[in-house]
Short mmCIF file of C-alpha atoms in Angstrom, two decimals:
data_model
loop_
_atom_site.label_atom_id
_atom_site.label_comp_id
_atom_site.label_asym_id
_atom_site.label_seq_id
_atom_site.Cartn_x
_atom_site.Cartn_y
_atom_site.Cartn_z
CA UNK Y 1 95.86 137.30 135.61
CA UNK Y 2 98.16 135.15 137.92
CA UNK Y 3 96.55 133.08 140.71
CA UNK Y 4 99.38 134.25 142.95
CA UNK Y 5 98.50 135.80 146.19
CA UNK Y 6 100.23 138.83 147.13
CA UNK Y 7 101.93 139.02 150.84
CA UNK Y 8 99.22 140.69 152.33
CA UNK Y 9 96.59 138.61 150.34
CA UNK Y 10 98.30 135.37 151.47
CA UNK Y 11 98.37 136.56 155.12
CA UNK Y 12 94.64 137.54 155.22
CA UNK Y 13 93.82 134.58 153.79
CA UNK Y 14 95.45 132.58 157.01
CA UNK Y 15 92.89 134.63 159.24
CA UNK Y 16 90.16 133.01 160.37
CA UNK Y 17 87.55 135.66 162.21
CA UNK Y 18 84.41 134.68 164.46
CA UNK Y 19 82.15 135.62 167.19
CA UNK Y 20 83.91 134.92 171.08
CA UNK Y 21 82.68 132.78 173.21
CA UNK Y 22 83.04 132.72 176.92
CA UNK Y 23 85.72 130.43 176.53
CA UNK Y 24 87.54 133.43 174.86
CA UNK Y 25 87.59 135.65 178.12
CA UNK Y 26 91.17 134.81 178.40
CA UNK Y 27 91.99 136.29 175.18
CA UNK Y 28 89.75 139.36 174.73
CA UNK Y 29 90.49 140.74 178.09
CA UNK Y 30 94.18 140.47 177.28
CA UNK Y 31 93.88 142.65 174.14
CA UNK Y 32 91.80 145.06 175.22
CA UNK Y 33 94.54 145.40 178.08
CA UNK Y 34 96.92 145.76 174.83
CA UNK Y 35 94.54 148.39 173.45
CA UNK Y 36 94.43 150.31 176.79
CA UNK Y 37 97.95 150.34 177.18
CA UNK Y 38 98.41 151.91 173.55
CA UNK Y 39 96.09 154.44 174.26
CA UNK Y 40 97.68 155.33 177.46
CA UNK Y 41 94.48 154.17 179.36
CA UNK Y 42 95.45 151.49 181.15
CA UNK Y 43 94.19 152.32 184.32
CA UNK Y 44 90.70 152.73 182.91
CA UNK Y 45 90.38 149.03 182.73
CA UNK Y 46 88.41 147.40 185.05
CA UNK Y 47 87.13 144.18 183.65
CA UNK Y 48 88.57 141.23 184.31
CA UNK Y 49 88.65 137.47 182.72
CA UNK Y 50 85.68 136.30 184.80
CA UNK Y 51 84.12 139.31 184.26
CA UNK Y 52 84.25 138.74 180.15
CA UNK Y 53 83.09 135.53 180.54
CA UNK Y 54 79.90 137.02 181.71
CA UNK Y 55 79.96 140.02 178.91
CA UNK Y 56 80.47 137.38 176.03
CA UNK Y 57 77.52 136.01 177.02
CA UNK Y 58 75.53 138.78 176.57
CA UNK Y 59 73.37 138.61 173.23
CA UNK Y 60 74.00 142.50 172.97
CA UNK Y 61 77.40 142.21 173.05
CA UNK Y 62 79.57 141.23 169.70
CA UNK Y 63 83.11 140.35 169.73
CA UNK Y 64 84.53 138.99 166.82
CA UNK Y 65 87.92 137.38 167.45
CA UNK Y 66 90.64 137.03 164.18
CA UNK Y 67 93.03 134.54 164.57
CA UNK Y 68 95.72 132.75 162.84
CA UNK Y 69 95.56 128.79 163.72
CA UNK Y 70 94.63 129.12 167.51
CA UNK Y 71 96.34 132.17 167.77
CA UNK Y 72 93.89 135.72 169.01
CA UNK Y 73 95.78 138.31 166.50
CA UNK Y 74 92.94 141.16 166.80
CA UNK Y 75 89.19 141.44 167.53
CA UNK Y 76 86.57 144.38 167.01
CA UNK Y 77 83.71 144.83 169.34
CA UNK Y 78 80.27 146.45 169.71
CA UNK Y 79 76.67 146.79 171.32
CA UNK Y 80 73.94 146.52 169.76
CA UNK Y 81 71.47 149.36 171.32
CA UNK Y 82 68.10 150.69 170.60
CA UNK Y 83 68.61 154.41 168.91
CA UNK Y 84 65.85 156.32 169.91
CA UNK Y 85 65.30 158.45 166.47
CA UNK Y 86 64.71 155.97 163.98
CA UNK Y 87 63.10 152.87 166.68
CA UNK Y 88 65.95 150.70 165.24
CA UNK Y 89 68.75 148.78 166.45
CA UNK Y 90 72.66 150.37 165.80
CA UNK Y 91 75.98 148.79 166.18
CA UNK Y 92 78.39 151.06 168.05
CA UNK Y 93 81.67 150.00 167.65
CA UNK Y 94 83.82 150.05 170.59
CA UNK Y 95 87.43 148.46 169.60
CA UNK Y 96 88.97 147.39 166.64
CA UNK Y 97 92.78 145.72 166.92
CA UNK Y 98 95.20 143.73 165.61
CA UNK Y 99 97.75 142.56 167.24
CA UNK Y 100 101.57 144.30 166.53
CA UNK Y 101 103.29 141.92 163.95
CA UNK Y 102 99.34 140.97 161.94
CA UNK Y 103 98.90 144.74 160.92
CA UNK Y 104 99.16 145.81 157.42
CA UNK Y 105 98.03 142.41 156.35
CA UNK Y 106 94.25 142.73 155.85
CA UNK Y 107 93.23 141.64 159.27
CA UNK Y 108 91.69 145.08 160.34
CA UNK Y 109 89.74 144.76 156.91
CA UNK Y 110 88.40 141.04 157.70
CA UNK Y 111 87.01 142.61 161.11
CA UNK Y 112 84.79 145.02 159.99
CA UNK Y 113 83.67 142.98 156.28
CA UNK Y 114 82.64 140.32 159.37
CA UNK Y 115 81.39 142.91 161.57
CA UNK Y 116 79.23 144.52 158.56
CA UNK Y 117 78.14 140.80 157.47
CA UNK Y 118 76.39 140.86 160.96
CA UNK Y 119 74.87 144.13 160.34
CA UNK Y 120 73.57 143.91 156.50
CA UNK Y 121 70.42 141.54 157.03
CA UNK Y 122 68.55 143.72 159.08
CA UNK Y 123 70.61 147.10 157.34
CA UNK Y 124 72.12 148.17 161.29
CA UNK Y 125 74.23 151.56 161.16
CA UNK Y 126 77.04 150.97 162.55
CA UNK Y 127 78.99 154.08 164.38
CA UNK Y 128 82.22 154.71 165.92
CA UNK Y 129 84.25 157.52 167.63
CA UNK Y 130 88.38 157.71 167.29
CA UNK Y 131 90.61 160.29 168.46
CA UNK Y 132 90.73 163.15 166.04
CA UNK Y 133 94.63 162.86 165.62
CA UNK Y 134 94.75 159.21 164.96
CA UNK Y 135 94.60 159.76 160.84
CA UNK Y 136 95.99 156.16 160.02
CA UNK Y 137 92.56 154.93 161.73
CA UNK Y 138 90.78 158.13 159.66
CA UNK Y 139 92.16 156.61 156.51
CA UNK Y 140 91.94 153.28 157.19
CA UNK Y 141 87.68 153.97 157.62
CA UNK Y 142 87.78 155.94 154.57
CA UNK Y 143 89.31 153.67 152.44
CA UNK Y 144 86.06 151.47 154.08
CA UNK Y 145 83.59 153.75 152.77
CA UNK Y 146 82.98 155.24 156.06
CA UNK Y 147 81.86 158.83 156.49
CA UNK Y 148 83.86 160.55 158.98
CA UNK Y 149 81.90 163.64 160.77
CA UNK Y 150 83.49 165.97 163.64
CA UNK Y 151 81.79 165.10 167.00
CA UNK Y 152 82.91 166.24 170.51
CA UNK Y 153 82.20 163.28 172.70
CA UNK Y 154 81.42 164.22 176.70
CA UNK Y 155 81.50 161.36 179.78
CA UNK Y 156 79.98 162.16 182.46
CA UNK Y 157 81.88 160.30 185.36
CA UNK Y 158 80.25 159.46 188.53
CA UNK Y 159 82.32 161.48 190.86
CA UNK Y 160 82.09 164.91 188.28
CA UNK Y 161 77.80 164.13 188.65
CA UNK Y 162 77.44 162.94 191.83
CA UNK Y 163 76.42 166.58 193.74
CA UNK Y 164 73.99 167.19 190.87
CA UNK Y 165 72.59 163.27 190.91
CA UNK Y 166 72.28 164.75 195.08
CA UNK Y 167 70.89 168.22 194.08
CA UNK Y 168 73.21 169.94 195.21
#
C-alpha cells in the first residue's frame, strides 16, 4: 500500500467544506447565478446579495460552502422542513455545485458526506429532485447510495393560480 495520493485524492484533500455565513452572501448568490445560468434559468433568479445575507441567517436554511484556500469552488444547499407523514424533520436538497475546473475531483462527494454528517444524529431523510435527462447527476447519486424513484414535480406559479386563489 503506497501513502501516495492519487490526483483526485490530493485535490479533495485541498477542500475545505463548511456551513455559510452571512458574510458568504457574496459568494453563494454568485454560484447559484452560475447554476441558473447552466440550467438555462437565469431569469428565475431573484435573490440578491443582501437578500442571502438574510437567508443564511435562517436556522432552516443550510449552505455548505467548499473551498480551496479562500476560494468558493461549489456549495450544496437545503431546508430543513417538517414532513407531515412521519412528524419528523427532512432535508430537501436544493443545489449541489462545483465550480467548472474543481469537478471530477471529489468535491461534489465532500458536499453531500458534509451534508449527510448534518443529517445522521437525528437520522433526517434527505430528498432531492434532478432533471430526468441529467444521468451524470443520476450516477453520480447512485454511486452515493441514493435511491433514485420517477416523480413528476408540478409548481404552481402565482399568475397560473391566481383566478382560482379569487374563485373564479
Amino acid at each position: 500500500m503506497s501513502d501516495t495520493l492519487t490526483p483526485e485524492h490530493a485535490a479533495a484533500a485541498t477542500i475545505a467544506v463548511r456551513r455559510a455565513t452571512p458574510a458568504d452572501a457574496a459568494d453563494v448568490a454568485a454560484m447559484v447565478r452560475e447554476i441558473a445560468d447552466l440550467e438555462d434559468q437565469a431569469a428565475s433568479v431573484h435573490v440578491d446579495d443582501a437578500q442571502w445575507r438574510g437567508v443564511l441567517e435562517r436556522p432552516d436554511v443550510i449552505v455548505l460552502l467548499a473551498e480551496r484556500g479562500s476560494t468558493a469552488v461549489g456549495y450544496v444547499s437545503a431546508v430543513r422542513q417538517l414532513h407531515l407523514w412521519t412528524g419528523g424533520d427532512v432535508l430537501n436538497l436544493d443545489d449541489l455545485y462545483v465550480r467548472p475546473g474543481h469537478r471530477d475531483a471529489g468535491v461534489g462527494r465532500q458536499l453531500m458526506a458534509a451534508l449527510a454528517g448534518l443529517a445522521a444524529p437525528e437520522q433526517l431523510l434527505i430528498r432531492w429532485g434532478m432533471e430526468a435527462d441529467n444521468v451524470d447527476a443520476q450516477r453520480f447519486y447512485r454511486r452515493l447510495g441514493a435511491m433514485l424513484r420517477p416523480k413528476v414535480l408540478a409548481a404552481w406559479e402565482p399568475s397560473a393560480y391566481a383566478d382560482v386563489a379569487a374563485g373564479r
